[in-house]
Coordinates of C-alpha atoms in Angstrom, one line a residue:
Chain A
M1 CA 10.5 101.7 84.1
G2 CA 13.9 101.5 82.3
E3 CA 16.2 98.5 82.3
M4 CA 16.3 96.6 85.6
G5 CA 19.4 97.0 87.6
E6 CA 21.3 94.1 89.4
T7 CA 19.5 92.4 92.3
I8 CA 20.6 94.4 95.5
V9 CA 18.3 92.9 98.1
K10 CA 16.8 89.4 97.9
L11 CA 14.3 87.9 100.3
E12 CA 13.9 84.0 100.3
Q13 CA 10.9 82.6 101.9
V14 CA 11.2 84.9 105.0
V15 CA 9.0 84.1 107.9
F16 CA 8.6 86.2 111.1
K17 CA 6.1 85.8 114.0
Y18 CA 5.8 88.2 117.0
D19 CA 5.9 86.5 120.6
G20 CA 2.4 85.6 121.7
Q21 CA 0.8 85.9 118.3
E22 CA -0.6 82.9 116.4
R23 CA -0.3 84.2 112.9
N24 CA 3.0 84.9 111.1
A25 CA 3.5 88.7 110.6
V26 CA 5.5 87.9 107.5
D27 CA 4.7 84.5 105.9
H28 CA 7.0 83.0 103.4
V29 CA 7.7 86.2 101.6
S30 CA 10.1 86.2 98.6
F31 CA 11.0 89.0 96.4
E32 CA 13.9 90.8 94.9
I33 CA 14.9 94.6 95.0
F34 CA 16.8 96.0 92.1
E35 CA 19.7 98.6 92.0
G36 CA 18.4 102.1 91.3
E37 CA 14.6 101.4 91.4
W38 CA 11.9 102.9 93.7
L39 CA 9.9 100.1 95.1
A40 CA 6.8 100.9 96.9
I41 CA 5.5 98.3 99.4
V42 CA 1.8 98.9 100.2
G43 CA -0.8 97.1 102.4
H44 CA -3.4 97.8 105.0
N45 CA -2.6 98.3 108.7
G46 CA -1.3 94.9 109.9
S47 CA -0.5 93.4 106.4
G48 CA 3.1 92.9 107.6
K49 CA 4.7 95.8 105.5
S50 CA 6.4 97.4 108.7
T51 CA 7.7 94.2 110.0
L52 CA 9.3 93.8 106.5
A53 CA 11.0 97.1 106.9
K54 CA 12.4 96.0 110.2
L55 CA 13.7 92.7 108.9
L56 CA 15.3 94.5 105.9
N57 CA 17.6 96.4 108.1
G58 CA 18.0 94.0 110.9
L59 CA 16.0 95.4 113.7
L60 CA 14.3 92.0 113.6
F61 CA 15.6 88.6 112.2
P62 CA 13.7 86.0 110.3
E63 CA 12.5 82.9 112.1
S64 CA 13.2 81.0 108.8
G65 CA 14.3 82.0 105.3
R66 CA 17.0 84.5 104.7
I67 CA 17.6 88.0 103.3
L68 CA 20.6 88.7 101.2
V69 CA 22.0 92.3 100.8
K70 CA 24.5 92.5 98.0
E71 CA 24.7 88.7 98.1
K72 CA 25.6 88.7 101.9
E73 CA 23.2 87.2 104.3
L74 CA 21.8 89.5 106.8
T75 CA 22.5 88.0 110.2
E76 CA 23.2 89.2 113.7
E77 CA 27.0 89.0 112.8
T78 CA 26.7 90.9 109.4
V79 CA 24.0 93.4 110.6
W80 CA 26.4 96.3 111.1
D81 CA 27.9 96.0 107.7
V82 CA 24.4 95.8 106.2
R83 CA 23.2 98.8 108.0
R84 CA 26.0 100.7 106.2
Q85 CA 24.2 99.7 103.1
I86 CA 20.7 100.3 104.3
G87 CA 19.5 103.4 105.8
M88 CA 16.1 103.9 107.3
V89 CA 13.9 106.9 107.8
F90 CA 11.0 106.2 110.4
Q91 CA 7.5 107.5 110.7
N92 CA 7.5 110.1 113.4
P93 CA 9.8 113.1 112.9
D94 CA 10.0 113.8 116.6
N95 CA 11.2 110.3 117.6
Q96 CA 14.3 110.4 115.5
F97 CA 15.8 113.6 116.1
V98 CA 18.7 112.8 118.5
G99 CA 20.9 115.9 118.1
T100 CA 20.4 119.3 119.7
T101 CA 21.0 121.1 116.4
V102 CA 20.4 120.1 112.8
Q103 CA 24.1 119.4 112.2
D104 CA 24.7 117.6 115.4
D105 CA 21.9 115.3 114.5
V106 CA 23.3 114.5 111.0
A107 CA 26.8 114.1 112.5
F108 CA 25.5 111.6 115.2
G109 CA 25.4 108.7 112.7
L110 CA 28.8 109.5 111.4
E111 CA 30.3 109.7 114.9
N112 CA 28.9 106.2 115.5
A113 CA 30.5 105.0 112.3
G114 CA 33.7 106.2 113.3
I115 CA 34.3 108.7 110.6
P116 CA 37.2 111.1 111.1
R117 CA 36.2 114.6 112.1
E118 CA 37.4 116.4 109.1
E119 CA 35.5 114.2 106.6
M120 CA 32.5 114.4 109.1
I121 CA 32.2 118.0 108.7
T122 CA 32.2 117.8 104.7
R123 CA 29.7 115.0 104.8
V124 CA 27.4 116.7 107.1
G125 CA 27.5 119.9 104.9
D126 CA 27.1 117.8 101.8
A127 CA 24.1 115.8 103.1
L128 CA 22.3 118.8 104.4
H129 CA 22.9 120.6 101.1
K130 CA 21.3 117.6 99.3
V131 CA 18.2 117.8 101.2
N132 CA 18.1 121.6 100.9
M133 CA 18.4 122.1 104.6
D134 CA 22.0 123.7 104.6
Q135 CA 20.7 127.0 105.8
F136 CA 19.5 125.4 109.1
L137 CA 22.8 124.1 110.4
N138 CA 22.5 125.3 114.0
Q139 CA 18.7 125.3 114.3
E140 CA 17.1 123.3 117.2
P141 CA 14.6 120.8 116.2
H142 CA 11.4 122.4 117.8
H143 CA 12.0 125.3 115.2
L144 CA 11.5 123.0 112.3
S145 CA 8.3 121.7 110.7
G146 CA 7.6 118.0 110.3
G147 CA 8.8 118.0 106.7
Q148 CA 12.0 119.8 107.5
K149 CA 12.7 117.3 110.3
Q150 CA 12.2 114.3 108.1
R151 CA 14.6 116.0 105.5
V152 CA 17.1 116.2 108.4
A153 CA 16.6 112.5 109.2
I154 CA 17.1 111.7 105.4
A155 CA 20.2 113.8 105.5
G156 CA 21.5 111.7 108.5
V157 CA 21.0 108.6 106.4
V158 CA 22.5 110.0 103.3
A159 CA 25.6 111.1 105.0
L160 CA 26.3 107.4 105.6
S161 CA 26.0 106.9 101.8
P162 CA 23.9 103.8 101.9
S163 CA 23.2 102.1 98.7
V164 CA 19.4 101.7 99.8
I165 CA 16.9 103.9 101.7
I166 CA 13.9 102.6 103.5
L167 CA 11.1 104.9 104.2
D168 CA 9.0 103.4 106.6
E169 CA 5.7 105.6 106.3
S170 CA 8.0 108.5 106.4
T171 CA 5.4 110.9 105.0
S172 CA 2.3 109.9 106.8
M173 CA 2.6 112.3 109.8
L174 CA 3.3 115.1 107.5
D175 CA 1.0 117.9 105.9
P176 CA 0.8 117.8 102.1
K177 CA 3.5 120.4 101.8
G178 CA 6.0 118.4 103.8
R179 CA 5.0 115.3 102.1
E180 CA 5.8 116.8 98.8
E181 CA 9.2 118.2 100.1
V182 CA 10.2 114.7 101.2
L183 CA 9.1 112.9 98.2
E184 CA 10.9 115.5 96.0
T185 CA 14.1 115.0 98.0
V186 CA 14.0 111.3 97.6
R187 CA 13.5 111.6 93.7
M188 CA 16.4 113.8 93.6
L189 CA 18.6 111.5 95.5
M190 CA 17.7 108.6 93.2
E191 CA 18.6 110.7 90.3
E192 CA 21.9 112.2 91.6
R193 CA 23.2 109.2 93.5
G194 CA 21.6 106.2 92.1
V195 CA 20.1 105.4 95.6
T196 CA 17.6 102.5 95.7
V197 CA 14.5 103.5 97.6
I198 CA 12.0 101.2 99.3
S199 CA 9.1 103.2 100.5
I200 CA 6.6 101.5 102.8
T201 CA 3.4 103.4 102.6
H202 CA -0.5 103.3 102.4
D203 CA -0.6 106.5 100.4
L204 CA -1.5 105.4 97.0
E205 CA -0.6 108.6 95.2
E206 CA 2.9 108.1 96.7
A207 CA 3.0 104.7 95.5
A208 CA 1.8 105.7 92.0
R209 CA 5.2 107.4 91.6
A210 CA 7.3 104.3 92.3
D211 CA 8.9 102.2 89.6
R212 CA 7.4 98.9 91.0
M213 CA 5.0 98.0 93.7
I214 CA 4.5 95.0 96.1
V215 CA 1.0 94.6 97.6
M216 CA 1.1 92.8 101.0
N217 CA -1.9 91.2 102.6
Q218 CA -1.9 89.2 105.8
G219 CA 1.7 88.8 105.8
S220 CA 2.3 87.4 102.2
V221 CA 3.1 89.1 98.9
Y222 CA -0.5 89.5 97.2
K223 CA 0.7 91.0 93.9
E224 CA 3.8 92.5 92.4
G225 CA 4.0 94.8 89.3
T226 CA 4.3 98.2 87.9
P227 CA 1.8 100.9 89.5
K228 CA -0.2 100.4 86.3
D229 CA -0.4 96.6 86.7
I230 CA -1.4 97.1 90.3
F231 CA -4.0 99.9 90.0
L232 CA -5.6 97.8 87.3
L233 CA -6.9 95.6 90.2
E234 CA -9.2 98.4 91.3
E235 CA -11.9 96.7 93.3
E236 CA -9.6 94.1 94.5
L237 CA -7.4 96.6 96.1
I238 CA -10.3 98.2 97.7
S239 CA -11.3 94.9 99.1
L240 CA -7.8 94.7 100.8
G241 CA -8.4 97.9 102.6
L242 CA -6.5 99.8 100.1
D243 CA -7.6 102.6 97.6
I244 CA -6.8 103.7 94.2
P245 CA -5.5 107.0 92.9
F246 CA -8.0 109.5 92.0
P247 CA -7.3 109.6 88.2
V248 CA -7.8 105.8 88.1
K249 CA -11.1 106.1 90.0
L250 CA -12.3 108.9 87.6
S251 CA -11.3 107.1 84.4
S252 CA -13.1 104.1 85.4
S253 CA -16.2 106.0 86.4
L254 CA -16.0 107.7 83.0
R255 CA -15.8 104.4 81.3
E256 CA -19.0 103.3 83.0
Q257 CA -20.6 106.3 81.5
G258 CA -19.5 105.1 78.0
I259 CA -16.7 107.4 77.6
E260 CA -14.1 105.3 75.8
L261 CA -10.8 106.1 77.5
S262 CA -8.1 103.7 76.1
Q263 CA -6.1 103.1 79.2
I264 CA -5.4 103.5 82.9
H265 CA -4.2 106.8 84.1
L266 CA -2.0 107.4 87.1
T267 CA -1.8 111.1 87.1
D268 CA -4.4 113.9 86.6
E269 CA -2.4 115.1 83.5
E270 CA -2.4 111.9 81.7
L271 CA -6.1 111.6 82.1
V272 CA -6.9 115.1 81.1
N273 CA -4.6 114.9 78.0
D274 CA -6.5 111.7 77.1
L275 CA -9.9 113.4 77.6
C276 CA -8.7 116.3 75.4
E277 CA -7.5 114.0 72.6
L278 CA -11.0 112.2 72.8
I279 CA -12.7 115.4 72.6
S280 CA -10.7 116.7 69.5
K281 CA -11.7 113.7 67.6
M282 CA -15.4 114.3 68.3
Chain B
M1 CA -24.6 123.3 122.1
R2 CA -23.5 126.5 120.5
I3 CA -19.8 127.7 120.6
N4 CA -19.1 131.4 119.9
L5 CA -15.6 132.8 119.6
Q6 CA -15.5 136.6 119.8
N7 CA -12.5 138.5 118.9
V8 CA -10.2 136.0 120.3
E9 CA -6.6 136.6 120.3
H10 CA -3.9 134.3 121.8
K11 CA -0.4 135.2 122.4
Y12 CA 2.1 132.6 123.5
Q13 CA 4.9 133.7 126.0
V14 CA 3.5 137.0 126.7
N15 CA 6.0 139.6 128.1
T16 CA 9.0 137.7 127.0
P17 CA 11.2 138.2 124.1
F18 CA 9.5 135.2 122.5
E19 CA 6.1 136.7 122.6
R20 CA 4.1 135.6 119.5
A21 CA 0.6 135.9 118.5
A22 CA -1.0 132.6 117.4
L23 CA -4.5 134.0 117.0
T24 CA -5.6 137.5 116.3
D25 CA -9.2 138.8 116.2
V26 CA -10.7 135.4 115.6
T27 CA -14.7 135.5 115.5
I28 CA -16.3 132.3 114.7
D29 CA -19.9 131.3 115.5
I30 CA -20.6 127.6 115.5
P31 CA -24.4 127.0 116.0
S32 CA -25.5 123.8 117.6
G33 CA -25.4 120.6 115.1
T34 CA -23.1 122.3 112.7
Y35 CA -20.3 120.2 110.9
L36 CA -17.6 122.6 110.6
A37 CA -14.2 121.9 108.9
V38 CA -11.1 124.0 109.8
I39 CA -8.4 124.0 107.1
G40 CA -5.2 125.9 107.0
H41 CA -1.5 125.5 106.6
T42 CA 0.7 124.1 109.2
G43 CA 1.1 127.1 111.5
S44 CA -2.0 128.8 110.6
G45 CA -3.4 128.7 114.2
K46 CA -5.7 125.6 113.8
S47 CA -4.2 123.8 116.7
T48 CA -4.3 126.9 119.0
L49 CA -7.8 127.5 118.0
L50 CA -8.8 123.9 118.8
Q51 CA -7.4 124.1 122.2
H52 CA -9.6 127.2 123.1
L53 CA -12.8 125.3 122.4
N54 CA -12.6 123.4 125.7
G55 CA -10.6 125.7 127.7
L56 CA -7.1 124.0 127.4
L57 CA -5.9 127.5 126.4
Q58 CA -7.4 130.8 127.4
P59 CA -7.6 133.8 125.2
T60 CA -5.4 136.7 125.8
K61 CA -8.2 138.9 124.3
G62 CA -11.8 138.3 123.6
Y63 CA -14.0 135.4 124.9
I64 CA -15.3 132.1 124.0
Q65 CA -18.9 131.2 124.7
V66 CA -19.4 127.6 125.3
G67 CA -23.2 127.0 125.8
E68 CA -24.0 129.1 128.9
Q69 CA -20.4 129.2 130.0
R70 CA -18.0 132.0 129.1
I71 CA -14.2 131.8 128.9
T72 CA -13.0 135.4 129.1
A73 CA -9.4 136.7 128.6
G74 CA -7.8 137.6 131.9
K75 CA -10.6 135.9 134.1
K76 CA -9.9 132.6 135.8
E77 CA -12.6 130.3 134.8
K78 CA -13.5 127.9 137.6
N79 CA -15.7 125.4 135.9
L80 CA -13.5 124.2 133.0
K81 CA -14.3 120.6 134.0
A82 CA -18.0 121.1 132.9
I83 CA -16.8 122.6 129.5
R84 CA -14.4 119.8 128.9
K85 CA -17.2 117.2 129.6
R86 CA -19.3 118.9 127.0
V87 CA -16.7 119.4 124.5
G88 CA -14.7 116.2 123.7
I89 CA -11.4 116.6 121.7
V90 CA -10.0 113.5 119.8
F91 CA -6.4 114.7 119.3
Q92 CA -4.0 113.5 116.7
F93 CA -2.7 110.0 117.3
P94 CA -5.1 109.6 120.3
E95 CA -3.8 106.1 120.9
H96 CA -0.6 107.6 122.3
Q97 CA -2.7 108.5 125.3
L98 CA -4.0 105.1 126.3
F99 CA -2.6 104.1 129.6
E100 CA -4.7 101.7 131.6
E101 CA -4.4 98.0 132.1
T102 CA -7.6 97.0 130.2
V103 CA -9.6 98.7 127.5
L104 CA -12.6 98.8 129.9
K105 CA -10.7 100.8 132.4
D106 CA -9.3 103.2 129.9
I107 CA -12.6 104.0 128.5
C108 CA -14.3 104.3 132.0
F109 CA -11.5 106.7 133.1
G110 CA -13.1 109.8 131.4
P111 CA -16.8 109.4 132.5
M112 CA -15.7 108.5 136.1
N113 CA -13.5 111.5 136.1
F114 CA -16.5 113.5 135.5
G115 CA -18.5 111.9 138.3
V116 CA -20.3 109.2 136.5
S117 CA -20.9 105.9 138.6
E118 CA -18.7 103.0 137.9
E119 CA -21.8 100.9 136.8
E120 CA -22.9 103.7 134.4
A121 CA -19.4 104.1 133.2
I122 CA -19.4 100.4 132.2
R123 CA -22.5 100.7 130.4
L124 CA -21.2 103.8 128.4
A125 CA -18.1 101.9 127.7
K126 CA -20.0 99.0 126.2
E127 CA -22.0 101.3 124.2
S128 CA -19.2 103.4 122.8
I129 CA -17.0 100.3 122.0
T130 CA -19.9 99.1 119.9
K131 CA -20.3 102.5 118.3
V132 CA -16.6 102.4 117.1
G133 CA -17.2 99.0 115.5
L134 CA -15.4 96.7 118.0
G135 CA -16.8 93.8 119.8
E136 CA -17.4 93.9 123.7
E137 CA -14.8 91.2 124.1
I138 CA -12.1 93.6 123.5
L139 CA -13.0 95.4 126.7
E140 CA -10.9 92.9 128.8
K141 CA -7.8 93.3 126.6
S142 CA -4.8 95.4 127.3
P143 CA -4.9 98.3 124.9
F144 CA -1.3 97.6 124.1
D145 CA -2.0 94.2 122.6
L146 CA -4.4 95.7 120.0
S147 CA -3.5 96.8 116.4
G148 CA -2.9 100.5 115.6
G149 CA -6.3 100.8 114.0
Q150 CA -8.0 99.2 117.1
M151 CA -6.1 101.4 119.5
R152 CA -7.3 104.4 117.5
R153 CA -11.0 103.2 117.8
V154 CA -10.5 102.5 121.6
A155 CA -9.3 106.0 122.1
I156 CA -12.2 107.4 120.3
A157 CA -14.5 105.3 122.3
G158 CA -13.1 106.9 125.5
V159 CA -14.1 110.4 124.1
L160 CA -17.7 109.3 123.0
A161 CA -18.2 107.6 126.6
M162 CA -18.0 111.1 128.0
Q163 CA -21.2 111.9 125.9
P164 CA -19.9 115.2 124.6
E165 CA -22.3 117.7 123.0
V166 CA -19.6 118.9 120.6
L167 CA -16.9 116.7 119.1
V168 CA -13.6 118.2 118.1
L169 CA -11.5 116.2 115.6
D170 CA -7.8 116.9 115.0
E171 CA -6.6 115.0 112.0
P172 CA -8.4 111.9 113.3
T173 CA -7.3 109.5 110.5
A174 CA -3.7 110.3 110.2
G175 CA -1.6 107.2 109.8
L176 CA -4.6 105.0 109.1
D177 CA -4.9 103.0 106.0
P178 CA -7.5 104.0 103.2
R179 CA -10.3 101.6 104.5
G180 CA -9.6 102.5 108.2
R181 CA -9.7 106.2 107.2
K182 CA -13.0 105.9 105.5
E183 CA -14.6 103.8 108.3
I184 CA -13.5 106.3 111.0
M185 CA -14.8 109.5 108.9
D186 CA -18.1 107.6 108.1
L187 CA -18.3 106.8 111.8
F188 CA -18.0 110.4 113.0
Y189 CA -20.4 111.4 110.2
S190 CA -23.2 109.0 111.4
I191 CA -22.7 109.9 115.1
H192 CA -22.9 113.8 113.9
K193 CA -26.2 112.8 112.1
D194 CA -27.8 110.6 114.7
S195 CA -27.2 112.6 117.8
G196 CA -27.2 115.9 116.3
I197 CA -24.0 117.0 118.1
S198 CA -21.8 119.6 116.5
T199 CA -18.6 118.4 114.9
I200 CA -15.5 120.5 114.3
L201 CA -12.8 118.8 112.1
V202 CA -9.4 120.1 111.7
T203 CA -8.0 118.4 108.6
H204 CA -5.3 118.7 105.8
S205 CA -7.7 116.5 103.6
M206 CA -9.7 118.8 101.4
E207 CA -11.6 115.9 100.2
D208 CA -12.9 115.1 103.8
A209 CA -13.7 118.9 104.2
A210 CA -15.7 118.8 100.8
R211 CA -17.4 115.6 101.6
Y212 CA -18.4 115.9 105.2
A213 CA -18.6 119.6 106.2
D214 CA -21.5 121.9 106.1
E215 CA -19.2 124.9 106.3
I216 CA -15.4 125.4 106.0
V217 CA -13.2 128.0 107.9
V218 CA -10.0 128.7 106.3
M219 CA -7.3 129.9 108.7
H220 CA -4.3 131.9 107.8
K221 CA -1.7 133.6 109.8
G222 CA -3.8 133.3 113.0
S223 CA -6.9 134.9 111.5
V224 CA -10.1 133.6 109.8
F225 CA -9.4 134.2 106.1
E226 CA -12.6 132.9 104.8
R227 CA -15.7 131.1 105.8
G228 CA -18.3 129.6 103.6
K229 CA -19.9 126.4 102.2
P230 CA -17.5 123.8 100.6
R231 CA -18.7 124.7 97.1
D232 CA -18.0 128.4 97.6
I233 CA -14.8 127.9 99.3
F234 CA -13.3 125.6 96.7
S235 CA -14.5 127.8 93.8
R236 CA -11.5 130.0 95.0
S237 CA -8.8 127.9 94.1
A238 CA -6.4 130.7 93.2
E239 CA -6.9 132.3 96.6
L240 CA -6.4 129.0 98.4
A241 CA -3.2 128.4 96.2
E242 CA -1.7 131.6 97.5
L243 CA -2.2 130.2 101.1
G244 CA -0.5 127.1 100.1
L245 CA -3.7 125.2 100.3
D246 CA -5.1 122.6 97.8
V247 CA -8.6 122.0 96.4
P248 CA -10.1 118.5 96.4
N249 CA -8.9 116.2 93.4
T250 CA -12.3 116.6 91.7
V251 CA -11.8 120.3 91.6
K252 CA -8.3 120.1 90.4
V253 CA -9.2 117.9 87.5
Q254 CA -12.2 120.0 86.6
L255 CA -10.0 123.2 86.2
M256 CA -7.4 121.4 84.2
L257 CA -10.2 120.3 81.9
E258 CA -11.8 123.7 81.8
R259 CA -8.4 125.3 81.1
S260 CA -7.4 123.0 78.2
T261 CA -10.8 122.7 76.4
G262 CA -12.2 126.2 77.1
L263 CA -15.3 124.7 78.6
K264 CA -17.1 125.9 81.7
F265 CA -18.9 123.4 83.9
G266 CA -22.1 124.7 85.6
R267 CA -20.7 124.1 89.1
I268 CA -17.6 123.1 91.0
C269 CA -17.7 119.5 91.3
L270 CA -17.1 118.1 94.9
S271 CA -17.7 114.4 94.3
L272 CA -16.5 111.7 91.6
D273 CA -20.2 111.3 90.7
E274 CA -20.6 115.1 90.1
L275 CA -17.5 115.3 88.0
T276 CA -18.3 112.2 86.0
S277 CA -21.8 113.4 85.0
E278 CA -20.6 116.9 84.1
I279 CA -17.9 115.6 81.9
A280 CA -20.4 113.0 80.3
A281 CA -23.1 115.5 79.9
S282 CA -20.7 117.9 78.2
M283 CA -19.4 115.3 75.8
K284 CA -22.8 114.3 74.9
R285 CA -23.8 117.8 74.1
G286 CA -20.7 118.0 72.1
D287 CA -20.0 121.3 73.7
L288 CA -16.4 120.5 74.5
S289 CA -14.2 121.7 71.7

């Protein structure tokens, strides 16, 4: 991770409880999100991570504590302004396609935001170009793959040029190719537009690509750090119902066999290179 | 129970301008007690294939033999209900199909629909809710008050309560967290082993296919591209890559290592333990160079 950007979102002691539940779904959670970073929020099913996503874009409001977006508190009064800053891509590609064609779908959000027609046309074209879907302008959704639909959903968000994009398990219903397409698109948006990305996921390979991770457990922040810091927890993560990426597993299993690998490896390439180096010294 | 597909073809929207062959000349024999994984790219025909296994779709050519019953192209099969009782399908996101007021009623719906008495259905519901790792107290709850993982288990219990002889699983762990995923896959495996039923798993996870299946069928463009044991299938990584398919992580790392060190391991490694011991053994022998 390079130099840390300015704080763009800040959570202070946020508490949320669903009606009829005894336990807080989100329990005194505080953390900051920095401009331009990719933050992965991981946790088991029911750890509170999706509730956090809904709190972050004002689909739910905290019972106590507060959320600041660019120093402005997120409340029922400010929610519409805040949503211009924070775009959200949901899990199910079929539940968020509202238009009858790809370009209508992207235009929908812009129409709602009252963008003039001329500008709307430019923005729709640009956004679909960004996600590499501009050759599908007049396609109907049922002709698209899951990955393509999610990219259109991202275009819909991008067209509104938010500073932050939240991916709420946006790749979990996709096949491996679709997942790769979406993650590539996100990576590119970060590089080209400096968008801040919050991805809520339990795909650990996806989280390993983030700049920073937050592990949620039973509604609280369990641990915050770089993927390397987090995956050093190994057994602890597994006991939280999570997993560790394959190269981390393999390097620790090799260490148990007395093979002296110096550090933790987040990618296959890193591990293989390290092994080759070790071998060349033999 | 054995399932045998012979020269099965399936065309959607026949005699319209939208006519499209989703399956062409598919022949697959699935002997009783097999654990078969079906892999293939999205659009390769996996889902269409799966829907033929219990008569949700009928072939436009060829036939499917399910036990003593045969579903033949062009013939109305009268007794599809009997087939559907014997072949249980766990669809993707099966919790979306929960609908009753209580978990108990939801699980009982299937067996009672197949003519089981209420008393017997309740007994089956209790048995299957325990099998999926939930307590009996959950039976009185509304399925909609449960967590996502619990709902998934209830939906699976509903299929198990029909006492199928063949279990067809379509991406049964999609959307679950890693622990939930492992628990559910281990659950299906122990049911498979304990009761000797056939299991057919449709999956994108090459790790699951390698770990659980006796055999793998690779689908491509509506046909069977290849069939074999996991070790054979995953030793053809170049062919799989051409179809847009991956190999398990262990194989990926093995190939990278072999390429950059010039070394050849004795076998394709399908588990972490296998790969670890191959690497450790080679390093001890000092033949990596």
